[in-house]
Phi, psi and omega in degrees: 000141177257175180298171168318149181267155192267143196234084185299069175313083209239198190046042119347060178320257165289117174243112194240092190290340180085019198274026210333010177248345197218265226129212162231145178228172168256192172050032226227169198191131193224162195226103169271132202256149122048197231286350181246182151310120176248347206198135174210128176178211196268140179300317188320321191247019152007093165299165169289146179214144133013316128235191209184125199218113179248110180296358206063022183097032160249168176312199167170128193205169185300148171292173178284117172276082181280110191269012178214090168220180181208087187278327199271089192173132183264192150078163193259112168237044174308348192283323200269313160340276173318316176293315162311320133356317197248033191108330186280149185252170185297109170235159187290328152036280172307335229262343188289330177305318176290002217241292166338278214300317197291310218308260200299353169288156199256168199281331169299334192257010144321300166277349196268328180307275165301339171287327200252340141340293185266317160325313173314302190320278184305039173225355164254008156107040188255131173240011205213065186243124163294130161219166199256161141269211186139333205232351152302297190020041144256172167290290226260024169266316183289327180287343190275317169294337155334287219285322223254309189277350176301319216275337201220004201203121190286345206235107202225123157297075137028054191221076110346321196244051175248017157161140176290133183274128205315149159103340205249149184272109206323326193242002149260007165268288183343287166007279217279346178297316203250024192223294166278318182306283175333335160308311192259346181256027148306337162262025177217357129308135157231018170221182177204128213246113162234155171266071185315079175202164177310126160111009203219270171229133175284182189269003145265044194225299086064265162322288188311290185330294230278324200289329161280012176241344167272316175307336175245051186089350192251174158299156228227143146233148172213134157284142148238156143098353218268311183266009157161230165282170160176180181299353219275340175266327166312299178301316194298315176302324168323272210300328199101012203294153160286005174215170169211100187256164206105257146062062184263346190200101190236153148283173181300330207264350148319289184281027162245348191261340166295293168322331170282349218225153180269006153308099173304125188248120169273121185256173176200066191328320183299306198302315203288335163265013163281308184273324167094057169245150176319112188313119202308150171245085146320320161284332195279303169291339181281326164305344197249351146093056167262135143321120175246130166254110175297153137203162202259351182030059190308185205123151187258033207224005174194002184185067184287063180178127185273028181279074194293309163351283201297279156013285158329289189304326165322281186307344209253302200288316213251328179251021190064027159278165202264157177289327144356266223290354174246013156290317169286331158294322159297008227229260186279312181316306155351273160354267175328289212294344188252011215001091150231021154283351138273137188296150151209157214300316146300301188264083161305146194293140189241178180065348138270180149234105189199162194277174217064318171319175203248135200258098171254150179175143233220131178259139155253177173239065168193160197292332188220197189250333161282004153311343176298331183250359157307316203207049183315138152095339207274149176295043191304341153264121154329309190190151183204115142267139171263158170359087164071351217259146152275147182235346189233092153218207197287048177246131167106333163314128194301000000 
């Protein structure tokens, strides 16, 4: 019987596999076999495949890991945009208007909502997105976003605990977070989320969440860090989280504990100028040798935009990363932050290109990957596969 039919890539200016066995090299040409990477190297020495796709001299890279958004959600808050714009400072606050608008949409447009979303996404080279619940925080609101971001997204979160809802008494919502919610939105989830911060849970409040959502199998996330200092990077380390996101306000004993620790310090470029907050200090961590992860924390109240591009670019012009180390953050960094950067027999490793991986992979329409912070803002993807498929191409392009 034969194999998956085969796929050839070629005309490969610059190819950035994110990879320690390859780089980024030039002249390169790469082979997708059914959902993986089968082949990677110099155009010259190209095996034969099945078909054959010449990209024309452009770049070529790992699809985009977005490991933080919050998709599932109606209504509109440009008014709180503007006011901030115009001065008003930033509070976790905001997040009950959006919680109203989800509230009352009904499930079709809810999933239609979200559908056109990760469409969005994925015409900007993203191929790989983590999402939240959040925006319900009844059982049965939350559960439905659950049930709802499962249907479009492999990675769906837990974040019951992204804010007390008025009128309810904080540690009788905990109760209910780690007890009928977590219940019921357990079979459409694998991680779980608290907004550790002034205005939202403290960190034992924090803690009681992440330690009942690990009891019942999932994996840990936590915002931290975003409105000023606080436990939210102690605790991720404490707990193990894979992640700790945010981290806008970090200490040495944070970055020396992040570093130390297999917590992904999630950065969120977008956000931090939405809000006018201080930039996460992305160079500080990374000199210190913690895993740094990009993601746009698409959302509608502080980072309205599924643009990992913009985002990139962001890290590169505002936070002193090399276009290198924030194409890797988006990238494999992501990965790490979902831990799908290991392969399993089932599952191939997403955020490189390399063989066995899973062939997601993103063409720009420039020669290299540094036209991304070179031409900030500009539509720069060209073509996009998903697991082996193209889903994105130049058809239709000015």
């Amino acid at each position: 019987m034969s194999g998956p039919a085969s796929t050839l890539v070629t005309g490969i200016a610059e190819l950035t596999t994110v990879d320690d066995e390859f780089g980024t090299f030039r002249d390169a040409a790469l082979v997708i076999e059914g959902d993986r990477i089968a082949w990677v190297g110099p155009a010259s020495g190209a095996p034969a495949a099945d078909t054959a796709v010449d990209v024309g001299g452009r770049a070529v890279l790992p699809g985009w890991v977005d490991s933080h958004t919050h998709l599932v959600f109606d209504g509109d808050r440009a008014a709180e945009f503007a006011a901030r714009m115009a001065g008003q400072a930033y509070e976790a606050g905001g997040i009950a208007v959006t919680t109203d608008a989800t509230r009352a949409a009904d499930d079709a447009r809810l999933d239609a909502l979200v559908a056109a979303r990760v469409r969005e996404a994925l015409a900007g080279g993203t191929t790989s997105l983590e999402t939240k619940t959040g925006y319900g925080l009844t059982v049965p609101d939350e559960a439905r976003s659950a049930r709802i971001a499962a249907a479009h997204v492999e990675d769906v979160t837990f974040l019951g605990a992204h804010l007390v809802p008025d009128g309810l008494d904080p540690d009788a919502y905990v109760d209910t977070v780690c007890g009928p919610m977590l219940d019921a939105v357990a079979p459409h989830v694998r991680w779980a989320d608290v907004f550790c911060e002034r205005g939202a849970f403290t960190v034992e409040q924090s803690r009681r969440v992440l330690t009942a959502c690990r009891e019942a199998g999932l994996g840990l996330r936590v915002h931290g860090n975003q409105l000023g200092p606080g436990g939210g990077v102690a605790l991720a380390v404490e707990v193990g989280a894979a992640s700790v996101d945010h981290v806008n306000h970090v200490t040495d004993d944070d970055v020396a504990a992040l570093a130390a620790s297999d917590t992904v310090a999630t950065v969120l470029p977008a956000c931090d100028l939405s809000t006018r907050a201080p930039l996460a200090p992305a160079r500080r961590l990374l000199d210190a040798g913690a895993t740094v992860a990009i993601a746009s924390n698409a959302n509608p109240g502080t980072s309205w935009t599924t643009s990992m591009a913009f985002c990139v670019a962001t890290a590169v012009l505002q936070m002193g990363l090399t276009v290198e180390e924030a194409v890797t953050a988006a990238t494999l960094g992501g990965a790490k932050a979902l831990r799908r950067d290991v392969g399993t027999a089932d599952r191939p490793a997403a955020g490189r290109l390399a063989v066995g991986a899973r062939a997601d992979l993103q063409v720009l329409d420039a020669p290299s990957a540094v036209h991304l912070a070179y031409r900030p803002g500009m539509p720069l993807t060209w073509a996009v596969w998903q697991r082996g498929r193209q889903v994105v191409t130049p058809a239709g392009r000015p």
